[in-house]
Coordinates of C-alpha atoms in Angstrom, one line a residue:
Chain Q
M9 CA 0.0 0.0 0.0
S10 CA 1.5 3.4 -1.0
T11 CA 1.7 6.3 1.3
P12 CA -1.3 8.7 0.6
G13 CA -0.3 11.7 -1.5
T14 CA 2.5 9.9 -3.3
V15 CA 2.5 8.7 -6.9
V16 CA 3.2 5.1 -7.6
F17 CA 5.8 5.0 -10.3
A18 CA 6.5 1.7 -12.0
D19 CA 9.6 1.6 -14.2
T20 CA 9.4 -0.6 -17.3
N21 CA 13.1 -1.2 -17.0
E22 CA 12.4 -2.9 -13.7
N23 CA 10.2 -5.7 -14.8
D24 CA 9.3 -6.8 -11.3
Q25 CA 7.6 -3.5 -10.7
L26 CA 5.1 -4.0 -13.4
S27 CA 1.9 -5.9 -13.3
L28 CA 1.0 -8.2 -16.2
V29 CA -2.2 -6.2 -16.6
D30 CA -0.1 -3.1 -17.4
I31 CA 2.0 -5.0 -19.9
L32 CA -1.1 -6.4 -21.6
D33 CA -2.7 -2.9 -21.6
H34 CA 0.2 -1.4 -23.6
V35 CA 1.3 -4.4 -25.7
L36 CA -2.1 -5.3 -26.9
N37 CA -3.6 -1.8 -27.1
Q38 CA -2.5 -0.9 -30.6
G39 CA 0.7 -1.0 -32.5
V40 CA 1.4 -1.0 -36.2
I41 CA -1.2 -3.0 -38.1
V42 CA 0.0 -4.4 -41.3
R43 CA -2.1 -5.5 -44.2
G44 CA -2.3 -7.2 -47.5
N45 CA -1.2 -10.6 -48.7
L46 CA 2.1 -10.2 -47.0
V47 CA 0.6 -10.6 -43.6
L48 CA -0.4 -14.0 -42.6
S49 CA -1.5 -13.7 -39.0
L50 CA -2.8 -10.9 -37.0
A51 CA -3.9 -11.2 -33.4
G52 CA -7.5 -10.4 -33.1
V53 CA -7.6 -8.0 -30.2
D54 CA -11.2 -8.8 -29.6
L55 CA -10.1 -12.2 -28.4
V56 CA -8.5 -10.6 -25.4
Y57 CA -11.6 -8.9 -24.0
I58 CA -11.4 -11.2 -21.1
G59 CA -11.9 -10.9 -17.4
L60 CA -9.2 -9.2 -15.4
D61 CA -9.5 -11.8 -12.7
V62 CA -8.7 -14.5 -15.2
I63 CA -5.7 -12.7 -16.5
L64 CA -4.3 -12.2 -13.1
T65 CA -4.3 -16.0 -12.6
S66 CA -1.8 -16.2 -15.4
I67 CA 0.8 -13.9 -13.8
E68 CA 2.4 -16.6 -11.8
T69 CA 2.8 -18.9 -14.8
A70 CA 4.1 -16.1 -17.0
M71 CA 6.7 -15.0 -14.4
R72 CA 7.8 -18.6 -13.9
H73 CA 8.4 -19.0 -17.6
M74 CA 10.3 -15.7 -17.8
N75 CA 12.4 -16.3 -14.8
A76 CA 13.4 -19.7 -16.1
T77 CA 14.6 -18.0 -19.3
S78 CA 17.6 -15.7 -19.1
G79 CA 19.1 -14.8 -22.4
L80 CA 19.0 -17.5 -25.1
S81 CA 18.9 -20.4 -22.8
D82 CA 18.6 -23.9 -24.2
E83 CA 16.7 -24.8 -21.2
A84 CA 13.6 -22.7 -22.0
S85 CA 10.6 -24.9 -21.9
Chain O
M18 CA 5.2 -22.2 -26.4
G19 CA 7.2 -24.8 -24.8
T20 CA 7.6 -27.1 -27.7
R21 CA 11.2 -27.1 -29.0
L22 CA 11.4 -26.2 -32.7
N23 CA 12.9 -28.9 -34.8
S24 CA 15.2 -28.0 -37.7
T25 CA 12.6 -29.0 -40.4
E26 CA 9.7 -27.1 -39.0
R27 CA 8.5 -24.1 -41.1
R28 CA 9.3 -20.7 -39.6
V29 CA 7.9 -17.3 -40.1
L30 CA 9.3 -13.8 -39.3
Y31 CA 7.8 -12.3 -36.2
L32 CA 8.2 -8.6 -36.4
Y33 CA 8.8 -6.6 -33.1
G34 CA 9.2 -3.2 -34.8
V35 CA 11.3 -0.9 -36.9
T36 CA 14.1 1.4 -36.0
Q37 CA 16.1 4.0 -38.0
L38 CA 19.4 3.1 -36.5
R39 CA 21.2 -0.2 -36.1
P40 CA 23.3 -0.7 -33.0
A41 CA 27.0 -1.4 -33.6
T42 CA 26.8 -4.5 -31.5
P43 CA 24.1 -7.2 -31.8
I44 CA 21.3 -7.2 -29.2
V45 CA 21.3 -10.5 -27.2
Q46 CA 17.7 -11.0 -26.3
V47 CA 15.4 -14.0 -26.4
G48 CA 12.4 -13.7 -28.6
V49 CA 8.6 -13.9 -28.2
D50 CA 8.7 -17.7 -28.2
L51 CA 11.4 -17.8 -25.5
Q52 CA 13.6 -19.8 -27.9
S53 CA 14.5 -17.8 -31.0
A54 CA 17.0 -14.9 -31.0
V55 CA 16.0 -11.3 -31.8
E56 CA 17.7 -10.4 -35.1
A57 CA 18.1 -7.2 -37.1
I58 CA 17.3 -7.2 -40.9
G59 CA 18.1 -4.1 -42.9
S60 CA 15.5 -3.0 -45.4
E61 CA 14.9 0.2 -47.3
G62 CA 17.2 2.1 -45.1
V63 CA 15.5 1.0 -41.8
T64 CA 16.2 -1.9 -39.5
C65 CA 13.5 -4.5 -38.9
W66 CA 13.7 -6.5 -35.7
V67 CA 12.5 -10.0 -36.0
S68 CA 12.6 -13.6 -34.6
R69 CA 12.3 -16.8 -36.7
V70 CA 9.4 -18.5 -34.9
S71 CA 7.3 -21.6 -35.5
A72 CA 4.7 -21.0 -38.2
E73 CA 2.4 -23.5 -36.5
E74 CA 2.5 -21.5 -33.2
F75 CA 2.4 -17.9 -34.5
E76 CA 0.6 -18.3 -37.8
N77 CA -1.8 -21.2 -37.9
S78 CA -2.6 -21.3 -34.2
L79 CA -2.2 -17.7 -33.2
A80 CA -5.8 -16.9 -32.6
K81 CA -6.3 -20.1 -30.6
N82 CA -3.1 -19.4 -28.6
M83 CA -4.3 -15.9 -27.7
E84 CA -7.3 -17.5 -25.9
N85 CA -4.9 -19.5 -23.9
L86 CA -4.1 -17.2 -21.0
D87 CA -0.9 -18.8 -20.0
W88 CA 0.4 -18.6 -23.5
L89 CA -0.8 -15.0 -24.0
A90 CA 0.7 -13.9 -20.7
T91 CA 4.1 -15.4 -21.4
A92 CA 4.3 -14.3 -25.0
S93 CA 3.2 -10.7 -24.3
V94 CA 5.8 -10.3 -21.6
A95 CA 8.5 -11.7 -23.9
H96 CA 7.3 -9.4 -26.7
Q97 CA 7.5 -6.4 -24.4
R98 CA 11.0 -7.4 -23.1
A99 CA 12.3 -7.8 -26.7
I100 CA 11.0 -4.4 -27.7
Q101 CA 12.2 -2.8 -24.5
A102 CA 15.7 -4.2 -25.2
I103 CA 15.7 -2.8 -28.7
S104 CA 14.4 0.6 -27.6
Q105 CA 17.4 1.0 -25.3
H106 CA 19.4 1.6 -28.4
S107 CA 17.1 3.5 -30.7
D108 CA 13.6 4.9 -31.0
I109 CA 11.4 2.1 -32.2
L110 CA 8.0 1.9 -34.0
P111 CA 6.5 -1.2 -32.3
A112 CA 4.6 -3.7 -34.4
R113 CA 1.3 -5.0 -33.2
F114 CA 1.6 -8.1 -31.1
G115 CA 1.3 -11.2 -33.4
T116 CA 2.5 -9.6 -36.7
V117 CA 4.3 -12.2 -38.8
F118 CA 5.6 -12.4 -42.3
R119 CA 6.2 -15.5 -44.4
D120 CA 9.7 -14.6 -45.4
E121 CA 12.2 -11.7 -45.8
R122 CA 10.9 -10.8 -49.2
S123 CA 7.3 -10.2 -47.9
L124 CA 8.7 -8.2 -45.0
A125 CA 10.8 -6.0 -47.4
D126 CA 7.8 -5.5 -49.7
H127 CA 5.7 -4.3 -46.7
I128 CA 8.4 -1.9 -45.5
Q129 CA 8.8 -0.5 -49.0
K130 CA 5.1 0.0 -49.4
H131 CA 4.8 1.8 -46.1
L132 CA 8.0 3.8 -46.1
K133 CA 6.4 7.2 -46.1
Q134 CA 4.1 6.4 -43.2
I135 CA 7.0 4.9 -41.3
S136 CA 9.0 8.0 -41.9
R137 CA 6.1 10.1 -40.5
D138 CA 5.8 7.9 -37.5
F139 CA 9.5 8.2 -36.7
K140 CA 9.1 12.0 -36.5
R141 CA 6.0 11.6 -34.4
V142 CA 7.7 9.5 -31.7
K143 CA 11.2 11.1 -31.9
D144 CA 12.8 11.4 -28.4
A145 CA 9.5 10.4 -26.8
D146 CA 8.1 7.6 -24.8
E147 CA 4.6 6.3 -23.9
W148 CA 3.5 6.6 -20.3
G149 CA 0.5 5.0 -18.7
I150 CA -1.5 7.0 -16.1
K151 CA -4.2 5.6 -13.9
I152 CA -6.2 7.1 -11.1
F153 CA -7.7 4.9 -8.5
E154 CA -10.2 5.5 -5.7
S155 CA -8.1 5.3 -2.5
A156 CA -8.8 2.2 -0.4
P157 CA -10.3 3.0 3.0
T158 CA -7.8 3.3 5.8
P159 CA -7.3 -0.3 6.7
N160 CA -8.9 -1.1 10.0
P161 CA -8.2 -4.4 11.8
V162 CA -10.8 -6.9 10.8
P163 CA -13.2 -7.1 13.7
K164 CA -13.6 -10.3 15.7
V165 CA -15.8 -12.6 13.8
S166 CA -17.4 -15.9 14.5
S167 CA -17.5 -17.5 11.1
G168 CA -15.6 -17.6 7.8
K169 CA -18.4 -15.8 6.1
E170 CA -18.3 -12.9 8.5
Y171 CA -14.5 -12.7 8.1
L172 CA -14.8 -12.5 4.3
M173 CA -17.6 -9.9 4.5
A174 CA -15.4 -7.7 6.8
K175 CA -12.5 -8.0 4.4
A176 CA -14.7 -7.2 1.4
A177 CA -15.8 -4.0 3.2
L178 CA -12.2 -2.8 3.1
L179 CA -12.0 -3.0 -0.7
P180 CA -12.8 -0.1 -3.0
K181 CA -16.3 -0.3 -4.3
K182 CA -16.8 -2.0 -7.7
Q183 CA -18.4 1.1 -9.1
P184 CA -16.4 3.9 -7.6
A185 CA -17.5 7.5 -7.5
Q186 CA -16.6 9.6 -10.5
I187 CA -14.0 12.3 -10.4
P188 CA -15.8 15.7 -10.4
A189 CA -15.7 17.2 -13.9
E190 CA -13.8 20.3 -12.9
E191 CA -11.1 18.3 -11.2
L192 CA -10.7 16.0 -14.1
K193 CA -10.6 18.9 -16.5
D194 CA -7.8 20.4 -14.5
F195 CA -5.9 17.2 -14.4
E196 CA -6.3 16.5 -18.2
G197 CA -5.4 20.1 -18.9
A198 CA -2.2 19.9 -16.9
L199 CA -1.2 16.7 -18.7
S200 CA -2.0 18.0 -22.2
D201 CA 0.4 20.9 -21.5
I202 CA 3.2 18.4 -21.1
A203 CA 2.3 15.6 -23.5
E204 CA 2.6 15.6 -27.3
E205 CA -0.5 13.4 -27.6
S206 CA -2.8 11.2 -25.6
A207 CA -4.6 8.0 -26.5
P208 CA -7.3 5.9 -24.9
A209 CA -5.8 3.1 -22.8
G210 CA -6.7 0.1 -20.9
R211 CA -8.7 -2.4 -22.9
I212 CA -7.5 -5.0 -20.5
S213 CA -7.5 -3.3 -17.2
S214 CA -10.7 -1.3 -17.5
G215 CA -12.3 -3.7 -15.0
Q216 CA -9.7 -3.0 -12.3
R217 CA -11.4 -2.4 -9.0
G218 CA -11.5 1.3 -8.0
L219 CA -10.2 2.6 -11.4
L220 CA -11.5 6.1 -12.0
F221 CA -9.5 7.2 -15.1
Q222 CA -6.8 6.1 -17.3
T223 CA -4.9 7.4 -20.3
S224 CA -1.7 6.8 -22.3
L225 CA 0.5 9.8 -23.1
L226 CA 3.3 10.4 -25.5
I227 CA 5.9 12.4 -23.6
K228 CA 9.2 13.9 -24.9
R229 CA 12.1 12.6 -22.7
A230 CA 13.0 16.2 -21.9
N231 CA 9.5 16.6 -20.3
R232 CA 9.7 13.5 -18.0
Q233 CA 10.4 15.6 -15.0
R234 CA 7.5 17.9 -15.7
L235 CA 5.2 14.9 -15.8
E236 CA 6.4 13.6 -12.5
T237 CA 6.1 17.1 -10.9
A238 CA 2.5 17.4 -12.2
L239 CA 1.5 14.0 -11.0
K240 CA 3.0 14.6 -7.6
K241 CA 1.1 17.8 -7.2
F242 CA -2.3 16.2 -8.0
S243 CA -1.4 13.2 -5.8
R244 CA -0.8 15.5 -2.9
E245 CA -4.1 17.3 -3.5
W246 CA -6.0 14.0 -3.7
A247 CA -4.1 12.3 -0.9
E248 CA -7.3 11.5 1.0
T249 CA -9.4 10.3 -2.0
R250 CA -7.4 9.1 -4.9
R251 CA -4.2 7.4 -5.8
I252 CA -2.2 8.0 -9.0
E253 CA -0.2 5.2 -10.7
C254 CA 2.2 5.9 -13.5
T255 CA 4.0 3.3 -15.6
G256 CA 6.7 3.8 -18.2
P257 CA 8.7 4.5 -20.2
W258 CA 6.9 2.3 -22.7
P259 CA 7.7 2.0 -26.4
P260 CA 5.1 4.1 -28.2
Y261 CA 2.7 1.3 -28.7
S262 CA -0.3 3.6 -28.8
F263 CA 1.2 6.2 -31.0
V264 CA 2.1 4.5 -34.3
S265 CA -0.2 4.6 -37.3
Q266 CA -2.8 2.0 -38.0
D267 CA -3.2 1.5 -41.7
S268 CA -5.9 -1.0 -41.8
K269 CA -8.1 -3.3 -39.9
P270 CA -6.8 -6.8 -39.3
Q271 CA -7.9 -9.2 -42.0

């Protein structure tokens, strides 16, 4: 819990400060959309209109994967 | 994710984004699939940042995978980390999550066709980062949970300490002041928060494009409002993000 009257700053260079929800908010918000026959797959953003509570359950799994992967590890699973 | 690519499996180019400069030394960073490297490919005078990923995982099954929350969470964090690593070296136009090309030729054709727009976008985001701002209703001062005689009473007492699901709105005048102060500092703003719009106690959110020279002004403004709202609201600020929300969208996905 932050002290009243202070801003909570979370630095994207310190990944442990960020919540997965914030990452998804920005990563999936927009971005360059490409078109034409050159593009084979585009993520349908509508697919991710999913409940926040459900997303939060994925945090632990995501972080476990990420922490198990440092650099180009051959052990990534 | 999690299935090792074999050497015969077809791969596609997963695009993270485009930069104007190419760093002198390679960027060592694992890709969106947690297996492939992040590579730089020069095209039309710009540098495209890609990974060679499984076509099955990122082309044929992408839509299905995005409904798998474990997959989505892991891939989106890896996507963000890759773009963040690239952006340490140069301003980047981030590609939308899940953008893949069949081969280098199709990527080059795309870049060539959109070069003018890419050039405009580089000017738009030059020396700037995206920042996420959220205002939450302050949680009530935590009181000790009173003595209870059942699990149900305990949960009800704990729930009473949480912000309401439908919080009070910020008075229009106060919100206008806040948005006015931010618009003096930001180059642009964009709607934010498709995912987190259901967060408990969330009153307002926006994404801002802020020149790096104005970062301190942003912090100062947020601290000022935070002090004024100390009893009622809490401000959260995340960043610096690559400018995900401030690159052109040239079409609807097909």
